[in-house]
CSV table of C-alpha atoms and ligand atoms in Angstrom, one decimal:
chain,number,residue,atom,x,y,z
A,1296,MET,CA,-0.1,0.0,-0.2
A,1297,LYS,CA,1.4,3.3,-0.9
A,1298,LYS,CA,1.6,6.1,1.4
A,1299,ALA,CA,0.7,9.5,0.7
A,1300,PHE,CA,1.2,12.6,2.8
A,1301,VAL,CA,-0.8,15.9,2.0
A,1302,THR,CA,-0.1,19.3,3.6
A,1303,GLY,CA,-3.2,21.6,4.3
A,1304,VAL,CA,-5.3,18.3,4.1
A,1305,THR,CA,-8.4,20.3,6.2
A,1306,GLY,CA,-8.5,22.7,3.0
A,1307,GLN,CA,-10.6,22.7,0.0
A,1308,ASP,CA,-8.0,20.9,-2.0
A,1309,GLY,CA,-6.8,18.6,0.5
A,1310,ALA,CA,-10.0,17.3,1.6
A,1311,TYR,CA,-10.9,16.4,-2.1
A,1312,LEU,CA,-7.4,14.9,-2.7
A,1313,ALA,CA,-7.6,12.6,0.1
A,1314,LYS,CA,-10.7,11.4,-0.6
A,1315,LEU,CA,-9.4,10.7,-4.3
A,1316,LEU,CA,-6.2,8.9,-2.7
A,1317,LEU,CA,-8.0,6.9,-0.4
A,1318,GLU,CA,-10.1,5.6,-3.4
A,1319,GLU,CA,-7.1,4.8,-5.0
A,1320,GLY,CA,-6.1,2.6,-2.2
A,1321,TYR,CA,-3.4,4.6,-0.4
A,1322,GLU,CA,-2.7,4.9,3.2
A,1323,VAL,CA,-3.2,9.0,3.5
A,1324,HIS,CA,-1.7,11.0,6.2
A,1325,GLY,CA,-2.3,14.9,6.7
A,1326,GLY,CA,-0.8,17.8,8.1
A,1327,VAL,CA,-2.8,19.9,10.6
A,1328,ARG,CA,-1.5,23.0,12.0
A,1329,ARG,CA,-2.4,23.9,15.8
A,1330,ILE,CA,-5.2,26.0,16.4
A,1331,SER,CA,-7.6,26.6,19.7
A,1332,GLN,CA,-10.4,24.3,17.9
A,1333,PRO,CA,-9.5,21.6,15.9
A,1334,GLU,CA,-11.2,22.1,12.3
A,1335,THR,CA,-12.3,18.8,10.3
A,1336,THR,CA,-15.3,20.6,8.8
A,1337,ARG,CA,-14.1,19.4,5.0
A,1338,LEU,CA,-13.1,16.0,5.6
A,1339,ASP,CA,-16.5,15.3,7.9
A,1340,ILE,CA,-18.7,16.4,4.8
A,1341,LEU,CA,-16.7,14.0,2.6
A,1342,GLY,CA,-17.1,11.2,5.4
A,1343,ILE,CA,-13.2,10.3,5.4
A,1344,THR,CA,-12.0,12.1,8.8
A,1345,ASP,CA,-11.4,8.5,10.1
A,1346,ASP,CA,-9.9,7.3,7.4
A,1347,VAL,CA,-6.8,10.1,7.4
A,1348,THR,CA,-4.2,10.0,9.8
A,1349,LEU,CA,-3.6,13.9,11.0
A,1350,HIS,CA,-0.3,14.9,12.4
A,1351,GLU,CA,0.6,18.2,14.1
A,1352,PHE,CA,2.3,20.2,11.2
A,1353,ASP,CA,3.3,23.9,10.3
A,1354,LEU,CA,5.2,25.1,7.5
A,1355,THR,CA,6.8,27.7,9.0
A,1356,GLU,CA,8.5,25.2,11.5
A,1357,GLN,CA,11.6,23.3,9.9
A,1358,ASN,CA,12.2,20.8,12.6
A,1359,ASN,CA,8.6,19.8,12.7
A,1360,ILE,CA,8.6,19.0,8.6
A,1361,TYR,CA,11.9,17.1,9.3
A,1362,ARG,CA,10.3,14.7,12.1
A,1363,VAL,CA,7.0,14.5,9.8
A,1364,ILE,CA,8.8,13.5,6.9
A,1365,ARG,CA,11.1,10.8,8.9
A,1366,ASP,CA,8.4,9.4,10.8
A,1367,VAL,CA,5.7,8.9,8.2
A,1368,GLU,CA,8.0,7.6,5.6
A,1369,MET,CA,5.5,8.7,2.6
A,1370,ASP,CA,6.1,7.8,-1.2
A,1371,GLU,CA,4.5,10.9,-2.2
A,1372,PHE,CA,4.0,14.1,-0.8
A,1373,TYR,CA,1.7,16.8,-2.1
A,1374,ASN,CA,2.1,20.4,-0.7
A,1375,LEU,CA,-0.8,22.0,-0.6
A,1376,ALA,CA,-0.7,24.3,2.5
A,1377,ALA,CA,-0.3,28.2,2.1
A,1378,GLN,CA,-1.4,31.3,3.0
A,1379,SER,CA,-3.8,30.9,0.0
A,1380,PHE,CA,-6.0,34.4,-0.2
A,1381,VAL,CA,-4.8,36.7,-2.1
A,1382,GLY,CA,-6.4,39.6,-0.7
A,1383,ALA,CA,-4.6,38.8,2.6
A,1384,SER,CA,-1.3,38.9,1.3
A,1385,TRP,CA,-0.9,42.6,1.4
A,1386,GLU,CA,-1.4,43.0,4.7
A,1387,LEU,CA,0.5,39.7,5.4
A,1388,PRO,CA,3.6,40.1,2.9
A,1389,ILE,CA,6.3,38.8,5.0
A,1390,TYR,CA,3.9,35.8,6.4
A,1391,THR,CA,2.8,34.7,3.2
A,1392,ALA,CA,6.5,34.5,1.7
A,1393,ASP,CA,7.6,32.6,4.3
A,1394,VAL,CA,4.6,30.1,4.1
A,1395,ASP,CA,4.1,30.2,0.5
A,1396,GLY,CA,7.6,30.4,-0.6
A,1397,MET,CA,10.6,29.7,2.1
A,1398,ALA,CA,8.3,26.7,3.4
A,1399,VAL,CA,8.7,24.9,-0.1
A,1400,VAL,CA,12.3,25.0,0.1
A,1401,ARG,CA,11.9,23.5,3.7
A,1402,ILE,CA,10.0,20.6,2.3
A,1403,LEU,CA,12.0,19.9,-0.4
A,1404,ASP,CA,15.5,20.2,1.5
A,1405,THR,CA,14.4,17.7,4.1
A,1406,LEU,CA,13.3,15.1,1.7
A,1407,ARG,CA,16.6,15.8,-0.4
A,1408,THR,CA,18.2,14.7,2.8
A,1409,ILE,CA,16.0,11.6,4.3
A,1410,ARG,CA,13.8,10.5,1.3
A,1411,PRO,CA,15.0,11.8,-2.0
A,1412,ASP,CA,12.8,8.9,-3.9
A,1413,CYS,CA,9.4,10.4,-2.5
A,1414,ARG,CA,7.7,11.9,-5.4
A,1415,PHE,CA,6.5,15.7,-4.5
A,1416,TYR,CA,3.6,17.9,-5.7
A,1417,GLN,CA,3.9,21.6,-5.5
A,1418,ALA,CA,0.4,23.7,-5.9
A,1419,SER,CA,1.7,26.6,-8.1
A,1420,THR,CA,-0.9,28.9,-9.5
A,1421,SER,CA,-1.8,30.7,-12.2
A,1422,GLU,CA,-2.0,34.1,-10.0
A,1423,MET,CA,2.1,33.7,-10.9
A,1424,PHE,CA,1.1,35.1,-14.8
A,1425,GLY,CA,-0.5,38.2,-12.7
A,1426,LEU,CA,0.0,40.7,-15.4
A,1427,VAL,CA,-0.5,38.5,-18.3
A,1428,GLN,CA,2.2,38.4,-21.0
A,1429,GLU,CA,0.2,36.0,-23.7
A,1430,VAL,CA,-3.2,34.7,-24.0
A,1431,PRO,CA,-3.9,31.9,-23.3
A,1432,GLN,CA,-1.2,31.1,-20.5
A,1433,SER,CA,0.5,28.1,-20.7
A,1434,GLU,CA,3.6,26.3,-19.0
A,1435,THR,CA,6.0,28.5,-21.0
A,1436,THR,CA,4.3,31.9,-20.6
A,1437,ARG,CA,6.5,34.4,-18.5
A,1438,LEU,CA,5.7,35.2,-15.1
A,1439,TYR,CA,4.5,38.4,-14.0
A,1440,PRO,CA,2.9,38.3,-10.3
A,1441,ARG,CA,1.1,41.1,-9.1
A,1442,SER,CA,0.3,40.5,-5.3
A,1443,PRO,CA,2.5,39.4,-2.5
A,1444,TYR,CA,0.9,36.0,-2.7
A,1445,GLY,CA,2.0,35.5,-6.4
A,1446,VAL,CA,5.4,36.9,-5.8
A,1447,ALA,CA,5.8,34.1,-3.0
A,1448,LYS,CA,4.5,31.5,-5.5
A,1449,VAL,CA,6.9,32.2,-8.1
A,1450,TYR,CA,9.4,31.5,-5.7
A,1451,GLY,CA,7.8,27.9,-4.7
A,1452,HIS,CA,7.1,27.1,-8.3
A,1453,TYR,CA,11.1,27.8,-9.4
A,1454,ILE,CA,12.8,26.1,-6.1
A,1455,THR,CA,10.7,23.0,-7.1
A,1456,MET,CA,12.0,23.1,-10.9
A,1457,ASN,CA,15.4,23.9,-9.2
A,1458,TYR,CA,15.4,20.7,-7.1
A,1459,ARG,CA,14.3,18.6,-9.9
A,1460,GLU,CA,16.9,20.1,-12.1
A,1461,SER,CA,19.8,20.0,-9.3
A,1462,PHE,CA,19.2,16.8,-7.5
A,1463,ASP,CA,17.3,14.5,-10.2
A,1464,MET,CA,14.1,14.6,-7.4
A,1465,HIS,CA,10.6,13.7,-8.9
A,1466,ALA,CA,9.3,17.3,-8.0
A,1467,SER,CA,6.5,18.7,-10.3
A,1468,SER,CA,4.3,21.4,-10.2
A,1469,GLY,CA,0.8,22.0,-10.7
A,1470,ILE,CA,-0.3,25.6,-12.2
A,1471,LEU,CA,-3.6,25.4,-11.4
A,1472,PHE,CA,-6.3,27.9,-12.6
A,1473,ASN,CA,-8.8,28.7,-10.0
A,1474,HIS,CA,-11.1,25.9,-9.1
A,1475,GLU,CA,-13.8,26.1,-6.9
A,1476,SER,CA,-16.4,23.8,-5.0
A,1477,PRO,CA,-19.4,23.8,-2.2
A,1478,LEU,CA,-16.0,23.2,0.1
A,1479,ARG,CA,-14.5,26.5,-0.9
A,1480,GLY,CA,-13.2,28.9,1.8
A,1481,LYS,CA,-15.9,32.0,2.3
A,1482,GLU,CA,-14.0,34.8,1.6
A,1483,PHE,CA,-13.1,34.0,-2.1
A,1484,VAL,CA,-15.8,35.4,-4.5
A,1485,THR,CA,-17.4,32.8,-5.8
A,1486,ARG,CA,-18.3,31.6,-2.5
A,1487,LYS,CA,-19.1,34.8,-1.3
A,1488,ILE,CA,-21.7,35.2,-4.2
A,1489,THR,CA,-23.4,32.0,-3.9
A,1490,LEU,CA,-23.9,32.1,0.1
A,1491,GLY,CA,-25.0,35.5,-0.3
A,1492,LEU,CA,-27.1,34.5,-2.9
A,1493,ALA,CA,-28.7,31.6,-1.1
A,1494,ALA,CA,-29.5,33.8,2.0
A,1495,LEU,CA,-31.4,36.4,-0.4
A,1496,ALA,CA,-33.2,33.5,-2.1
A,1497,ARG,CA,-34.6,32.3,1.4
A,1498,GLY,CA,-35.7,35.5,2.4
A,1499,GLY,CA,-32.8,37.8,3.6
A,1500,ASP,CA,-32.6,41.1,2.1
A,1501,LYS,CA,-28.7,41.8,2.3
A,1502,PRO,CA,-27.1,42.7,-1.0
A,1503,ILE,CA,-23.7,41.2,-1.4
A,1504,GLU,CA,-20.7,43.9,-1.4
A,1505,LEU,CA,-18.4,43.3,-4.1
A,1506,GLY,CA,-15.1,44.9,-5.8
A,1507,ASN,CA,-13.9,44.5,-9.0
A,1508,MET,CA,-16.6,42.9,-11.5
A,1509,ASP,CA,-14.6,43.2,-14.4
A,1510,ALA,CA,-12.1,40.5,-13.4
A,1511,LYS,CA,-12.1,37.5,-15.6
A,1512,ARG,CA,-11.2,34.0,-14.5
A,1513,ASP,CA,-10.7,30.6,-15.8
A,1514,TRP,CA,-12.6,28.6,-13.2
A,1515,GLY,CA,-13.0,24.9,-12.5
A,1516,TYR,CA,-14.3,22.2,-10.3
A,1517,ALA,CA,-12.0,21.4,-7.5
A,1518,ALA,CA,-12.4,17.9,-7.5
A,1519,ASP,CA,-11.5,17.6,-11.1
A,1520,TYR,CA,-8.4,19.3,-10.5
A,1521,VAL,CA,-7.0,17.3,-7.7
A,1522,LYS,CA,-6.9,14.2,-10.2
A,1523,GLY,CA,-4.7,16.0,-12.4
A,1524,MET,CA,-2.2,16.5,-9.1
A,1525,TRP,CA,-2.2,12.7,-8.4
A,1526,LEU,CA,-1.9,11.9,-12.2
A,1527,MET,CA,1.4,14.4,-12.3
A,1528,LEU,CA,3.0,12.0,-9.5
A,1529,GLN,CA,2.4,8.9,-11.4
A,1530,GLN,CA,4.4,9.8,-14.7
A,1531,ASP,CA,7.6,8.3,-15.2
A,1532,LYS,CA,9.2,12.3,-15.6
A,1533,ALA,CA,8.4,15.1,-13.4
A,1534,ASP,CA,7.4,18.0,-14.9
A,1535,ASP,CA,5.4,21.0,-14.5
A,1536,TYR,CA,1.8,21.3,-16.0
A,1537,VAL,CA,-1.2,24.0,-16.3
A,1538,LEU,CA,-4.7,22.5,-15.0
A,1539,ALA,CA,-7.3,25.0,-16.6
A,1540,THR,CA,-10.5,24.9,-18.6
A,1541,GLY,CA,-9.9,27.0,-21.4
A,1542,VAL,CA,-12.8,29.3,-20.4
A,1543,THR,CA,-12.9,32.9,-19.1
A,1544,THR,CA,-15.9,34.4,-17.4
A,1545,THR,CA,-16.2,37.8,-15.6
A,1546,ILE,CA,-17.3,38.0,-12.0
A,1547,ARG,CA,-20.7,39.6,-13.2
A,1548,ASP,CA,-21.2,36.7,-15.7
A,1549,PHE,CA,-20.6,34.2,-12.5
A,1550,PHE,CA,-23.0,36.1,-10.3
A,1551,THR,CA,-25.7,35.9,-13.1
A,1552,PHE,CA,-25.2,32.1,-13.6
A,1553,ALA,CA,-25.9,31.6,-9.8
A,1554,GLY,CA,-28.6,34.0,-9.7
A,1555,GLU,CA,-30.4,31.7,-12.3
A,1556,ALA,CA,-29.6,28.7,-10.7
A,1557,LEU,CA,-31.9,30.2,-7.9
A,1558,GLY,CA,-34.6,31.4,-9.9
A,1559,MET,CA,-33.7,34.8,-10.2
A,1560,ASP,CA,-33.7,37.5,-13.1
A,1561,LEU,CA,-31.1,39.9,-12.5
A,1562,GLU,CA,-31.0,43.5,-13.8
A,1563,TRP,CA,-27.9,45.3,-14.2
A,1564,SER,CA,-27.4,48.9,-14.2
A,1565,GLY,CA,-24.8,51.6,-13.4
A,1566,GLU,CA,-21.0,51.1,-14.1
A,1567,ALA,CA,-17.6,51.0,-11.5
A,1568,GLU,CA,-18.4,52.1,-8.0
A,1569,ALA,CA,-22.2,52.7,-9.0
A,1570,GLU,CA,-22.9,49.2,-10.4
A,1571,THR,CA,-25.8,47.2,-8.8
A,1572,ALA,CA,-27.7,44.2,-9.5
A,1573,THR,CA,-31.5,43.6,-8.8
A,1574,ASP,CA,-33.8,40.5,-9.0
A,1575,ARG,CA,-36.6,41.6,-11.5
A,1576,LYS,CA,-38.8,38.9,-9.6
A,1577,SER,CA,-38.5,40.0,-6.1
A,1578,GLY,CA,-37.7,43.7,-6.3
A,1579,LYS,CA,-34.7,43.0,-4.1
A,1580,LEU,CA,-31.3,44.7,-4.4
A,1581,VAL,CA,-28.8,41.8,-4.8
A,1582,MET,CA,-25.4,43.3,-5.2
A,1583,LYS,CA,-23.5,46.6,-4.8
A,1584,VAL,CA,-20.2,47.6,-5.3
A,1585,ASN,CA,-18.1,48.3,-2.4
A,1586,PRO,CA,-14.4,49.9,-3.1
A,1587,LYS,CA,-13.3,48.3,-0.2
A,1588,PHE,CA,-12.8,45.2,-1.7
A,1589,TYR,CA,-10.6,46.6,-4.6
A,1590,ARG,CA,-6.6,45.4,-4.6
A,1591,PRO,CA,-3.9,47.4,-4.4
A,1592,ALA,CA,-3.0,45.5,-7.9
A,1593,GLU,CA,-5.4,43.2,-9.5
A,1594,VAL,CA,-5.1,40.7,-11.9
A,1595,GLU,CA,-7.7,41.2,-14.9
A,1596,LEU,CA,-7.8,38.5,-17.0
A,1597,LEU,CA,-6.7,34.6,-16.5
A,1598,ILE,CA,-7.5,31.8,-19.2
A,1599,GLY,CA,-5.5,28.8,-19.3
A,1600,ASP,CA,-4.2,26.3,-22.2
A,1601,PRO,CA,-4.1,23.0,-20.8
A,1602,SER,CA,-3.3,21.2,-23.7
A,1603,LYS,CA,-0.3,19.7,-22.4
A,1604,ALA,CA,-2.2,18.1,-19.4
A,1605,GLU,CA,-4.7,16.9,-21.8
A,1606,LYS,CA,-2.2,15.4,-24.2
A,1607,SER,CA,0.1,13.9,-21.6
A,1608,LEU,CA,-1.8,13.1,-18.6
A,1609,GLY,CA,-5.4,12.7,-20.4
A,1610,TRP,CA,-6.6,14.9,-18.0
A,1611,LYS,CA,-9.8,17.4,-18.6
A,1612,ALA,CA,-11.7,19.6,-16.6
A,1613,ASP,CA,-15.4,18.0,-16.6
A,1614,VAL,CA,-17.5,20.6,-14.9
A,1615,ASP,CA,-17.9,23.8,-16.9
A,1616,ILE,CA,-18.9,27.2,-15.5
A,1617,ARG,CA,-22.6,26.7,-15.6
A,1618,GLY,CA,-22.5,23.9,-13.9
A,1619,LEU,CA,-20.2,24.9,-11.4
A,1620,ALA,CA,-22.0,28.1,-10.4
A,1621,THR,CA,-25.4,26.0,-10.0
A,1622,MET,CA,-23.7,23.3,-8.0
A,1623,MET,CA,-22.3,25.7,-5.7
A,1624,ALA,CA,-25.6,27.8,-5.2
A,1625,LYS,CA,-27.7,24.8,-4.9
A,1626,SER,CA,-25.5,23.7,-2.1
A,1627,ASP,CA,-25.5,26.8,-0.2
A,1628,TYR,CA,-29.6,27.2,-0.7
A,1629,ASP,CA,-30.1,23.4,0.5
A,1630,ALA,CA,-27.7,23.8,3.4
A,1631,LEU,CA,-30.4,26.6,4.4
A,1632,ALA,CA,-33.1,24.4,4.5
B,1334,NAP,P1,-7.2,26.4,1.6
B,1334,NAP,O1,-8.7,25.9,1.3
B,1334,NAP,O2,-6.8,27.7,2.2
B,1334,NAP,O3,-6.6,25.6,2.6
B,1334,NAP,C1,-5.2,25.7,2.5
B,1334,NAP,C2,-4.7,24.8,3.8
B,1334,NAP,O4,-3.6,25.3,4.1
B,1334,NAP,C3,-5.7,24.6,4.9
B,1334,NAP,O5,-5.6,23.6,5.5
B,1334,NAP,C4,-4.9,25.6,5.7
B,1334,NAP,O6,-5.0,25.2,7.6
B,1334,NAP,C5,-3.3,25.0,5.7
B,1334,NAP,N1,-2.4,26.4,6.0
B,1334,NAP,C6,-2.5,27.5,6.1
B,1334,NAP,N2,-1.0,28.0,6.6
B,1334,NAP,C7,-0.5,26.6,7.2
B,1334,NAP,C8,0.9,26.7,8.0
B,1334,NAP,N3,1.7,27.9,8.4
B,1334,NAP,N4,1.0,25.3,8.2
B,1334,NAP,C9,0.3,24.5,7.8
B,1334,NAP,N5,-0.9,24.5,6.9
B,1334,NAP,C10,-1.3,25.5,7.0
B,1334,NAP,O7,-6.6,26.8,-0.2
B,1334,NAP,P2,-7.1,25.5,-1.6
B,1334,NAP,O8,-7.8,26.4,-2.0
B,1334,NAP,O9,-7.3,24.1,-0.8
B,1334,NAP,O10,-5.6,25.3,-2.2
B,1334,NAP,C11,-4.7,24.4,-1.9
B,1334,NAP,C12,-3.2,24.9,-2.5
B,1334,NAP,O11,-3.4,25.4,-3.5
B,1334,NAP,C13,-2.9,26.6,-1.9
B,1334,NAP,O12,-1.5,26.3,-1.9
B,1334,NAP,C14,-3.2,27.2,-3.0
B,1334,NAP,O13,-2.4,28.3,-2.8
B,1334,NAP,C15,-3.2,26.6,-4.1
B,1334,NAP,N6,-3.8,27.0,-5.4
B,1334,NAP,C16,-5.5,27.3,-5.3
B,1334,NAP,C17,-6.0,27.3,-6.4
B,1334,NAP,C18,-7.7,27.3,-6.2
B,1334,NAP,O14,-8.3,28.1,-6.8
B,1334,NAP,N7,-8.2,27.0,-5.4
B,1334,NAP,C19,-5.4,27.6,-7.3
B,1334,NAP,C20,-4.1,27.7,-7.5
B,1334,NAP,C21,-3.6,27.0,-6.5
B,1334,NAP,P3,-6.1,25.8,7.9
B,1334,NAP,O15,-7.4,24.8,7.7
B,1334,NAP,O16,-5.8,25.9,9.5
B,1334,NAP,O17,-6.5,27.0,7.6
B,1335,G4F,O1,-12.0,34.8,-5.1
B,1335,G4F,P1,-10.6,35.5,-5.6
B,1335,G4F,O2,-10.2,35.8,-4.0
B,1335,G4F,O3,-9.5,34.6,-6.1
B,1335,G4F,P2,-8.0,34.7,-6.8
B,1335,G4F,O4,-7.6,36.0,-6.1
B,1335,G4F,O5,-8.2,34.6,-8.1
B,1335,G4F,O6,-7.2,33.8,-6.0
B,1335,G4F,C1,-7.8,32.3,-6.1
B,1335,G4F,O7,-7.2,31.7,-7.3
B,1335,G4F,C2,-5.8,31.7,-7.5
B,1335,G4F,C3,-5.5,31.2,-8.5
B,1335,G4F,O8,-5.7,32.1,-9.7
B,1335,G4F,C4,-5.3,30.9,-6.3
B,1335,G4F,F1,-3.7,30.9,-6.6
B,1335,G4F,C5,-5.7,31.6,-5.1
B,1335,G4F,O9,-5.0,30.8,-4.0
B,1335,G4F,C6,-7.0,31.9,-5.0
B,1335,G4F,O10,-7.4,30.5,-4.6
B,1335,G4F,O11,-10.6,36.6,-6.5
B,1335,G4F,C7,-11.0,36.6,-8.0
B,1335,G4F,C8,-11.5,37.8,-8.4
B,1335,G4F,C9,-10.6,39.1,-8.3
B,1335,G4F,O12,-10.0,39.8,-9.4
B,1335,G4F,C10,-11.0,40.0,-7.1
B,1335,G4F,O13,-10.7,41.1,-7.3
B,1335,G4F,O14,-12.3,38.4,-7.8
B,1335,G4F,C11,-12.3,39.9,-7.6
B,1335,G4F,N1,-13.2,40.1,-6.7
B,1335,G4F,C12,-14.3,41.2,-6.7
B,1335,G4F,N2,-15.0,41.2,-5.5
B,1335,G4F,C13,-13.7,39.8,-5.4
B,1335,G4F,C14,-14.6,40.6,-4.3
B,1335,G4F,N3,-12.6,38.8,-4.5
B,1335,G4F,C15,-13.0,38.5,-3.2
B,1335,G4F,N4,-12.4,37.7,-2.4
B,1335,G4F,N5,-14.0,39.3,-2.9
B,1335,G4F,C16,-14.6,40.0,-3.3
B,1335,G4F,O15,-15.7,40.8,-2.5
């Protein structure tokens, strides 16, 4: 039985990946950082909490990383843990650099020293493309990060590539475009929208306050994307791969699709800070812009070219943007029953 270790196992991707690995017959271990109230909600929802062996694990602590790698003796190491919220990274730039950047070399250097044959996956991101230098973005597109988060992830990406080339380690990076699900964190824009719309559809009257409505993202379904992570570590040679749908959508259009899934008929009016959306059926104001959600530097457009992953891994995103918006909106609506 193969053994896998997943950092960030309590996060969105960690939970879906742990489920997939269990289905593939792995003994699954996961890292959890110490907080005052142990939090395994996502593992509970997927019904796998008792099947995953949890270890106290913090990316900021070198000797803790060393001991976990020594004791677990894993065959595959998936590094999914991160300060993953772009918006917070301007307030926490040093912490973000440490957790999303430096921690990657802590892990790689420990693996190199005591477990060099372990296969390694790094959670790289389309946020590294930032001010995009090419459309669509692929594995060879020049990086131009636009946030402290993006800059830290660029370090994690290049150090993974460097350890692969320097020490012949099986270390791969998945350059993943945005992927969402009913388990998505509540501060990310898709989940913020579906939670807010579900509350409005259930009789609430609080409009959802958002920032830049014109930004475009290539959004897929998280459960599809963790399959790609696993496939990367099953290849004979380590490499880097983009996972994306190849379709890009504005925040406004995602909002419309989610509203339609809950039976709303939205009327959009105004521009920039004066933009609003009203549900024609109920007459309720459902969205207004609040500039407090604007970012100091924005990533306006992301659209990925997944052809390398499709050809080499046989991977493809199955859920399209309407399917995703509908799944998330209905899940949040049902949870309020
Ligand atoms: P997430 O839901 O925010 O999960 C992040 C996980 O990291 C959580 O389990 C969190 O623990 C853990 N963590 C945070 N700081 C830690 C630390 N210092 N030590 C140990 N664990 C720590 O993120 P996600 O959406 O699943 O994303 C997974 C990875 O993919 C992240 O690296 C993210 O940057 C990257 N990524 C995500 C996307 C996307 O669209 N979802 C796209 C590209 C790349 P707590 O539960 O205690 O907070
Ligand atoms: O949902 P978001 O916060 O995701 P963002 O910044 O694209 O980052 C996510 O995807 C990355 C991959 O590209 C990951 F690496 C990262 O870990 C994370 O998972 O914001 C999406 C867009 C942005 O343009 C933002 O300005 O939505 C815009 N937006 C508009 N109003 C908002 C809001 N974002 C948030 N979170 N909240 C708003 O009220």
